[in-house]
PDB file of C-alpha atoms in Angstrom:
ATOM      1  CA  MET A1250      88.805 106.112  90.776  1.00  0.00           C
ATOM      2  CA  ARG A1251      90.764 106.472  87.737  1.00  0.00           C
ATOM      3  CA  VAL A1252      92.765 103.707  86.058  1.00  0.00           C
ATOM      4  CA  ILE A1253      95.414 104.260  83.426  1.00  0.00           C
ATOM      5  CA  ASP A1254      96.820 101.234  81.430  1.00  0.00           C
ATOM      6  CA  HIS A1255      99.049 103.128  78.983  1.00  0.00           C
ATOM      7  CA  GLY A1256      99.799 106.508  77.864  1.00  0.00           C
ATOM      8  CA  PRO A1257      99.027 108.236  74.480  1.00  0.00           C
ATOM      9  CA  ARG A1258     100.048 105.947  71.374  1.00  0.00           C
ATOM     10  CA  ASP A1259     101.101 108.763  69.192  1.00  0.00           C
ATOM     11  CA  LYS A1260     104.605 109.052  70.491  1.00  0.00           C
ATOM     12  CA  LYS A1261     107.423 106.660  71.144  1.00  0.00           C
ATOM     13  CA  LEU A1262     107.558 106.950  74.855  1.00  0.00           C
ATOM     14  CA  VAL A1263     107.760 103.993  77.134  1.00  0.00           C
ATOM     15  CA  ALA A1264     107.438 104.016  81.148  1.00  0.00           C
ATOM     16  CA  LEU A1265     109.421 101.287  82.944  1.00  0.00           C
ATOM     17  CA  THR A1266     107.867 100.950  86.211  1.00  0.00           C
ATOM     18  CA  PHE A1267     109.169  98.841  89.208  1.00  0.00           C
ATOM     19  CA  ASP A1268     107.378  97.265  92.057  1.00  0.00           C
ATOM     20  CA  ALA A1269     108.632  97.031  95.366  1.00  0.00           C
ATOM     21  CA  ASP A1270     106.752  94.228  97.058  1.00  0.00           C
ATOM     22  CA  LEU A1271     107.073  92.895 100.699  1.00  0.00           C
ATOM     23  CA  THR A1272     104.367  90.762 102.278  1.00  0.00           C
ATOM     24  CA  ALA A1273     104.422  89.172 105.713  1.00  0.00           C
ATOM     25  CA  VAL A1274     105.553  85.909 104.328  1.00  0.00           C
ATOM     26  CA  MET A1275     108.486  87.479 102.632  1.00  0.00           C
ATOM     27  CA  ARG A1276     109.130  89.490 105.921  1.00  0.00           C
ATOM     28  CA  LYS A1277     109.590  86.247 107.698  1.00  0.00           C
ATOM     29  CA  ARG A1278     112.154  85.051 105.271  1.00  0.00           C
ATOM     30  CA  LEU A1279     114.327  88.327 105.842  1.00  0.00           C
ATOM     31  CA  GLN A1280     114.142  87.764 109.501  1.00  0.00           C
ATOM     32  CA  SER A1281     115.045  84.129 109.363  1.00  0.00           C
ATOM     33  CA  GLY A1282     117.875  84.750 107.188  1.00  0.00           C
ATOM     34  CA  LYS A1283     116.613  82.586 104.134  1.00  0.00           C
ATOM     35  CA  VAL A1284     116.727  85.724 101.782  1.00  0.00           C
ATOM     36  CA  LYS A1285     119.477  88.301 102.416  1.00  0.00           C
ATOM     37  CA  SER A1286     117.447  91.518 100.933  1.00  0.00           C
ATOM     38  CA  TYR A1287     114.258  92.499  99.108  1.00  0.00           C
ATOM     39  CA  TYR A1288     116.038  95.510  97.724  1.00  0.00           C
ATOM     40  CA  ASN A1289     117.781  94.999  94.194  1.00  0.00           C
ATOM     41  CA  ALA A1290     120.603  97.648  94.681  1.00  0.00           C
ATOM     42  CA  THR A1291     122.152  96.267  91.527  1.00  0.00           C
ATOM     43  CA  LEU A1292     119.045  97.092  89.458  1.00  0.00           C
ATOM     44  CA  ILE A1293     118.942 100.766  90.880  1.00  0.00           C
ATOM     45  CA  GLN A1294     122.515 101.258  90.064  1.00  0.00           C
ATOM     46  CA  GLU A1295     122.018  99.993  86.637  1.00  0.00           C
ATOM     47  CA  LEU A1296     118.900 102.280  86.087  1.00  0.00           C
ATOM     48  CA  ARG A1297     121.360 105.258  87.212  1.00  0.00           C
ATOM     49  CA  GLN A1298     124.185 104.351  85.177  1.00  0.00           C
ATOM     50  CA  LEU A1299     121.871 104.157  82.011  1.00  0.00           C
ATOM     51  CA  GLN A1300     120.114 107.343  83.007  1.00  0.00           C
ATOM     52  CA  VAL A1301     116.802 105.689  82.669  1.00  0.00           C
ATOM     53  CA  PRO A1302     113.944 107.546  84.373  1.00  0.00           C
ATOM     54  CA  ALA A1303     111.776 105.219  86.363  1.00  0.00           C
ATOM     55  CA  THR A1304     108.486 105.036  88.457  1.00  0.00           C
ATOM     56  CA  MET A1305     108.550 102.866  91.492  1.00  0.00           C
ATOM     57  CA  PHE A1306     105.633 101.567  93.255  1.00  0.00           C
ATOM     58  CA  LEU A1307     106.624 100.782  97.072  1.00  0.00           C
ATOM     59  CA  THR A1308     104.592  98.703  99.632  1.00  0.00           C
ATOM     60  CA  GLY A1309     104.343 100.291 103.003  1.00  0.00           C
ATOM     61  CA  MET A1310     105.950  97.191 104.392  1.00  0.00           C
ATOM     62  CA  TRP A1311     108.869  97.577 102.106  1.00  0.00           C
ATOM     63  CA  MET A1312     109.307 101.239 103.221  1.00  0.00           C
ATOM     64  CA  GLU A1313     109.113 100.250 106.788  1.00  0.00           C
ATOM     65  CA  GLN A1314     111.788  97.744 106.145  1.00  0.00           C
ATOM     66  CA  TYR A1315     113.924 100.276 103.922  1.00  0.00           C
ATOM     67  CA  PRO A1316     113.208 103.796 104.939  1.00  0.00           C
ATOM     68  CA  GLU A1317     116.731 105.137 104.082  1.00  0.00           C
ATOM     69  CA  VAL A1318     116.677 103.571 100.872  1.00  0.00           C
ATOM     70  CA  THR A1319     113.361 104.944 100.132  1.00  0.00           C
ATOM     71  CA  ARG A1320     114.542 108.610 101.212  1.00  0.00           C
ATOM     72  CA  GLU A1321     117.406 108.020  98.744  1.00  0.00           C
ATOM     73  CA  LEU A1322     115.284 107.088  95.789  1.00  0.00           C
ATOM     74  CA  ALA A1323     113.079 109.943  96.445  1.00  0.00           C
ATOM     75  CA  ALA A1324     115.943 112.172  96.485  1.00  0.00           C
ATOM     76  CA  ASP A1325     117.065 111.275  92.842  1.00  0.00           C
ATOM     77  CA  PRO A1326     115.322 113.237  90.127  1.00  0.00           C
ATOM     78  CA  GLN A1327     115.672 110.345  87.877  1.00  0.00           C
ATOM     79  CA  PHE A1328     112.937 108.502  89.970  1.00  0.00           C
ATOM     80  CA  GLU A1329     109.340 109.119  91.137  1.00  0.00           C
ATOM     81  CA  LEU A1330     107.608 107.074  93.763  1.00  0.00           C
ATOM     82  CA  GLY A1331     103.903 105.966  94.107  1.00  0.00           C
ATOM     83  CA  THR A1332     102.440 103.321  96.525  1.00  0.00           C
ATOM     84  CA  HIS A1333     101.675  99.762  96.256  1.00  0.00           C
ATOM     85  CA  THR A1334      99.270  98.977  99.278  1.00  0.00           C
ATOM     86  CA  TYR A1335     100.757  98.417 102.655  1.00  0.00           C
ATOM     87  CA  ASP A1336     101.365  94.581 102.454  1.00  0.00           C
ATOM     88  CA  HIS A1337     100.692  93.465  99.080  1.00  0.00           C
ATOM     89  CA  ARG A1338      97.261  91.852  99.569  1.00  0.00           C
ATOM     90  CA  ALA A1339      94.912  91.753  96.715  1.00  0.00           C
ATOM     91  CA  PHE A1340      91.745  93.869  96.369  1.00  0.00           C
ATOM     92  CA  THR A1341      89.901  91.204  94.749  1.00  0.00           C
ATOM     93  CA  LYS A1342      89.533  87.342  95.521  1.00  0.00           C
ATOM     94  CA  HIS A1343      91.325  84.772  93.681  1.00  0.00           C
ATOM     95  CA  CYS A1344      94.243  87.086  92.750  1.00  0.00           C
ATOM     96  CA  TYR A1345      96.947  84.556  92.345  1.00  0.00           C
ATOM     97  CA  THR A1346      98.196  83.530  95.918  1.00  0.00           C
ATOM     98  CA  LEU A1347      97.699  86.872  97.579  1.00  0.00           C
ATOM     99  CA  GLY A1348      95.534  87.165 100.706  1.00  0.00           C
ATOM    100  CA  THR A1349      92.510  89.503 100.176  1.00  0.00           C
ATOM    101  CA  VAL A1350      91.933  93.026 102.144  1.00  0.00           C
ATOM    102  CA  PRO A1351      88.610  93.059 103.367  1.00  0.00           C
ATOM    103  CA  ARG A1352      86.292  95.643 101.861  1.00  0.00           C
ATOM    104  CA  ALA A1353      85.957  97.636 105.034  1.00  0.00           C
ATOM    105  CA  GLU A1354      89.796  97.702 105.374  1.00  0.00           C
ATOM    106  CA  MET A1355      90.715  99.060 101.702  1.00  0.00           C
ATOM    107  CA  LEU A1356      90.668 102.623 102.016  1.00  0.00           C
ATOM    108  CA  ALA A1357      92.773 102.735 105.196  1.00  0.00           C
ATOM    109  CA  ASP A1358      95.062 100.207 103.660  1.00  0.00           C
ATOM    110  CA  VAL A1359      95.852 102.390 100.732  1.00  0.00           C
ATOM    111  CA  GLN A1360      95.946 105.707 102.790  1.00  0.00           C
ATOM    112  CA  LYS A1361      98.416 104.093 105.470  1.00  0.00           C
ATOM    113  CA  ALA A1362     100.806 103.531 102.444  1.00  0.00           C
ATOM    114  CA  VAL A1363     100.157 106.964 101.126  1.00  0.00           C
ATOM    115  CA  LYS A1364     100.972 108.409 104.515  1.00  0.00           C
ATOM    116  CA  GLN A1365     104.194 106.564 104.992  1.00  0.00           C
ATOM    117  CA  LEU A1366     105.519 107.713 101.499  1.00  0.00           C
ATOM    118  CA  ASP A1367     104.638 111.456 102.194  1.00  0.00           C
ATOM    119  CA  ALA A1368     106.798 110.918 105.149  1.00  0.00           C
ATOM    120  CA  LEU A1369     109.721 109.769 103.546  1.00  0.00           C
ATOM    121  CA  ASP A1370     109.364 111.753 100.136  1.00  0.00           C
ATOM    122  CA  SER A1371     108.491 115.330  99.943  1.00  0.00           C
ATOM    123  CA  HIS A1372     107.309 115.265  96.395  1.00  0.00           C
ATOM    124  CA  ALA A1373     105.365 111.680  96.358  1.00  0.00           C
ATOM    125  CA  THR A1374     103.086 111.230  93.288  1.00  0.00           C
ATOM    126  CA  ARG A1375      99.642 110.005  93.884  1.00  0.00           C
ATOM    127  CA  TRP A1376     100.309 107.210  91.539  1.00  0.00           C
ATOM    128  CA  PHE A1377      99.075 103.810  92.945  1.00  0.00           C
ATOM    129  CA  ARG A1378      99.235 100.043  91.817  1.00  0.00           C
ATOM    130  CA  PHE A1379      97.054  97.249  92.608  1.00  0.00           C
ATOM    131  CA  PRO A1380      98.931  94.179  93.808  1.00  0.00           C
ATOM    132  CA  GLY A1381      98.834  91.489  90.941  1.00  0.00           C
ATOM    133  CA  GLY A1382      96.735  94.079  88.970  1.00  0.00           C
ATOM    134  CA  CYS A1383      93.559  92.881  90.240  1.00  0.00           C
ATOM    135  CA  TYR A1384      90.730  95.103  90.895  1.00  0.00           C
ATOM    136  CA  ASP A1385      86.910  95.346  90.341  1.00  0.00           C
ATOM    137  CA  GLY A1386      84.174  97.873  90.738  1.00  0.00           C
ATOM    138  CA  THR A1387      83.962  97.503  94.562  1.00  0.00           C
ATOM    139  CA  ALA A1388      87.704  98.390  94.980  1.00  0.00           C
ATOM    140  CA  LEU A1389      87.486 101.391  92.647  1.00  0.00           C
ATOM    141  CA  HIS A1390      84.444 102.496  94.746  1.00  0.00           C
ATOM    142  CA  GLU A1391      86.217 101.886  97.980  1.00  0.00           C
ATOM    143  CA  LEU A1392      89.370 103.702  97.178  1.00  0.00           C
ATOM    144  CA  ALA A1393      88.074 106.647  95.427  1.00  0.00           C
ATOM    145  CA  PRO A1394      88.459 109.124  98.652  1.00  0.00           C
ATOM    146  CA  ALA A1395      92.177 108.122  98.646  1.00  0.00           C
ATOM    147  CA  GLY A1396      92.965 110.700  95.879  1.00  0.00           C
ATOM    148  CA  VAL A1397      95.147 108.251  93.942  1.00  0.00           C
ATOM    149  CA  THR A1398      95.121 107.091  90.136  1.00  0.00           C
ATOM    150  CA  ALA A1399      95.733 103.315  89.754  1.00  0.00           C
ATOM    151  CA  VAL A1400      98.335 102.618  87.188  1.00  0.00           C
ATOM    152  CA  GLY A1401      98.049  99.587  85.592  1.00  0.00           C
ATOM    153  CA  LEU A1402     100.039  98.111  82.398  1.00  0.00           C
ATOM    154  CA  ASP A1403     100.054  97.027  79.020  1.00  0.00           C
ATOM    155  CA  VAL A1404     103.295  95.176  79.351  1.00  0.00           C
ATOM    156  CA  PRO A1405     103.806  92.595  82.129  1.00  0.00           C
ATOM    157  CA  GLY A1406     107.540  91.988  82.537  1.00  0.00           C
ATOM    158  CA  ALA A1407     107.103  88.415  83.674  1.00  0.00           C
ATOM    159  CA  ASP A1408     110.072  88.628  85.873  1.00  0.00           C
ATOM    160  CA  GLY A1409     108.559  87.251  88.930  1.00  0.00           C
ATOM    161  CA  PHE A1410     109.980  83.650  89.609  1.00  0.00           C
ATOM    162  CA  ALA A1411     111.652  83.824  85.928  1.00  0.00           C
ATOM    163  CA  LYS A1412     114.342  81.113  85.617  1.00  0.00           C
ATOM    164  CA  SER A1413     116.705  83.386  83.514  1.00  0.00           C
ATOM    165  CA  PRO A1414     116.784  86.894  82.009  1.00  0.00           C
ATOM    166  CA  ARG A1415     115.962  85.721  78.519  1.00  0.00           C
ATOM    167  CA  PRO A1416     112.140  85.138  78.910  1.00  0.00           C
ATOM    168  CA  ILE A1417     111.826  88.794  80.677  1.00  0.00           C
ATOM    169  CA  ILE A1418     113.718  90.328  77.669  1.00  0.00           C
ATOM    170  CA  ARG A1419     111.597  88.393  75.196  1.00  0.00           C
ATOM    171  CA  GLN A1420     108.562  89.335  76.924  1.00  0.00           C
ATOM    172  CA  VAL A1421     108.934  92.924  77.231  1.00  0.00           C
ATOM    173  CA  LEU A1422     110.396  93.633  73.655  1.00  0.00           C
ATOM    174  CA  SER A1423     107.605  91.410  71.986  1.00  0.00           C
ATOM    175  CA  HIS A1424     104.883  93.421  73.610  1.00  0.00           C
ATOM    176  CA  VAL A1425     105.858  97.019  73.839  1.00  0.00           C
ATOM    177  CA  GLN A1426     104.658  99.855  71.676  1.00  0.00           C
ATOM    178  CA  ASN A1427     104.086 103.394  71.804  1.00  0.00           C
ATOM    179  CA  GLY A1428     102.918 104.657  75.206  1.00  0.00           C
ATOM    180  CA  SER A1429     103.504 101.286  76.918  1.00  0.00           C
ATOM    181  CA  ILE A1430     103.623 100.869  80.603  1.00  0.00           C
ATOM    182  CA  VAL A1431     106.031  97.993  81.706  1.00  0.00           C
ATOM    183  CA  VAL A1432     105.981  96.427  85.142  1.00  0.00           C
ATOM    184  CA  LEU A1433     108.975  94.901  86.328  1.00  0.00           C
ATOM    185  CA  HIS A1434     110.044  94.308  90.008  1.00  0.00           C
ATOM    186  CA  MET A1435     112.884  95.956  92.199  1.00  0.00           C
ATOM    187  CA  HIS A1436     112.802  93.800  95.223  1.00  0.00           C
ATOM    188  CA  GLY A1437     114.866  90.893  93.838  1.00  0.00           C
ATOM    189  CA  GLY A1438     115.659  88.260  96.185  1.00  0.00           C
ATOM    190  CA  ASP A1439     113.761  84.762  95.507  1.00  0.00           C
ATOM    191  CA  ASN A1440     111.009  86.580  93.723  1.00  0.00           C
ATOM    192  CA  ALA A1441     112.302  88.474  90.981  1.00  0.00           C
ATOM    193  CA  PRO A1442     116.029  87.318  90.808  1.00  0.00           C
ATOM    194  CA  TYR A1443     116.770  88.158  87.275  1.00  0.00           C
ATOM    195  CA  THR A1444     115.564  91.763  86.622  1.00  0.00           C
ATOM    196  CA  ALA A1445     118.780  93.375  86.915  1.00  0.00           C
ATOM    197  CA  GLN A1446     120.208  90.984  84.219  1.00  0.00           C
ATOM    198  CA  ALA A1447     117.386  91.716  81.946  1.00  0.00           C
ATOM    199  CA  LEU A1448     117.444  95.395  82.348  1.00  0.00           C
ATOM    200  CA  ILE A1449     120.470  96.437  80.128  1.00  0.00           C
ATOM    201  CA  PRO A1450     119.219  94.421  77.048  1.00  0.00           C
ATOM    202  CA  ILE A1451     115.809  95.786  77.266  1.00  0.00           C
ATOM    203  CA  VAL A1452     116.946  99.327  77.662  1.00  0.00           C
ATOM    204  CA  LYS A1453     119.503  99.221  74.883  1.00  0.00           C
ATOM    205  CA  LYS A1454     117.091  97.556  72.312  1.00  0.00           C
ATOM    206  CA  LEU A1455     114.027  99.828  73.183  1.00  0.00           C
ATOM    207  CA  ARG A1456     116.451 102.820  72.630  1.00  0.00           C
ATOM    208  CA  ALA A1457     117.732 101.345  69.473  1.00  0.00           C
ATOM    209  CA  ARG A1458     114.008 101.081  68.334  1.00  0.00           C
ATOM    210  CA  GLY A1459     113.790 104.915  68.990  1.00  0.00           C
ATOM    211  CA  PHE A1460     111.848 104.657  72.158  1.00  0.00           C
ATOM    212  CA  GLN A1461     112.380 107.419  74.939  1.00  0.00           C
ATOM    213  CA  LEU A1462     112.155 106.090  78.306  1.00  0.00           C
ATOM    214  CA  VAL A1463     109.958 108.310  80.802  1.00  0.00           C
ATOM    215  CA  THR A1464     108.297 108.221  84.294  1.00  0.00           C
ATOM    216  CA  VAL A1465     104.679 107.591  84.211  1.00  0.00           C
ATOM    217  CA  THR A1466     104.144 111.229  84.783  1.00  0.00           C
ATOM    218  CA  GLN A1467     106.088 112.398  81.823  1.00  0.00           C
ATOM    219  CA  LEU A1468     104.300 109.641  79.750  1.00  0.00           C
ATOM    220  CA  MET A1469     100.835 110.888  80.619  1.00  0.00           C
ATOM    221  CA  ASN A1470     102.111 114.571  80.113  1.00  0.00           C
ATOM    222  CA  GLY A1471     103.433 113.714  76.571  1.00  0.00           C
ATOM    223  CA  ASN A1472     107.060 114.452  78.181  1.00  0.00           C
ATOM    224  CA  ARG A1473     106.304 117.935  78.564  1.00  0.00           C
TER     225      ARG A1473
END
């Protein structure tokens, strides 16, 4: 299974990517009313207003919760969609506080999410992201038949559980370089509450530095 962590370093291209996590625990928070939504509509509106291409990685559980939003995102030529497993369990042990997908279930878990996305997006990509960015040789071996390519990162946005937009902005701008893949989150709620507020400064400053923002597909194709 192929893994990419960044694009070519010879062009001033940067891919902003956004994960839509949803776990069993997060779904219970929704159902109980503790969290109003795990869809950051403000963030998506800002991406559209700023005309920022973006690649979004959706968990199967998130697509189940927001099928119409998934269709809407899929229909927007500014965006491309990939998968992020079914319920955001990890593919290695000791990956943050995520649960672990048993080896025997790894392939089926990823295939389930791919099937879900294909049903909602007629031009879905085969880009895939591991929860927590955690993987090993076993996971790569087990997922090879899924036909997906793992998209890692070289710039973690650090927006998960951030206390304000400032550290997110600082983290991205201090680490980005030619060909970078930046990871942020689009579910908002109590897990990533300040991503939308950080987005506009990040985009404006990256563009001021001469970076062109592109999708992962455009990044890997040299924006051809």
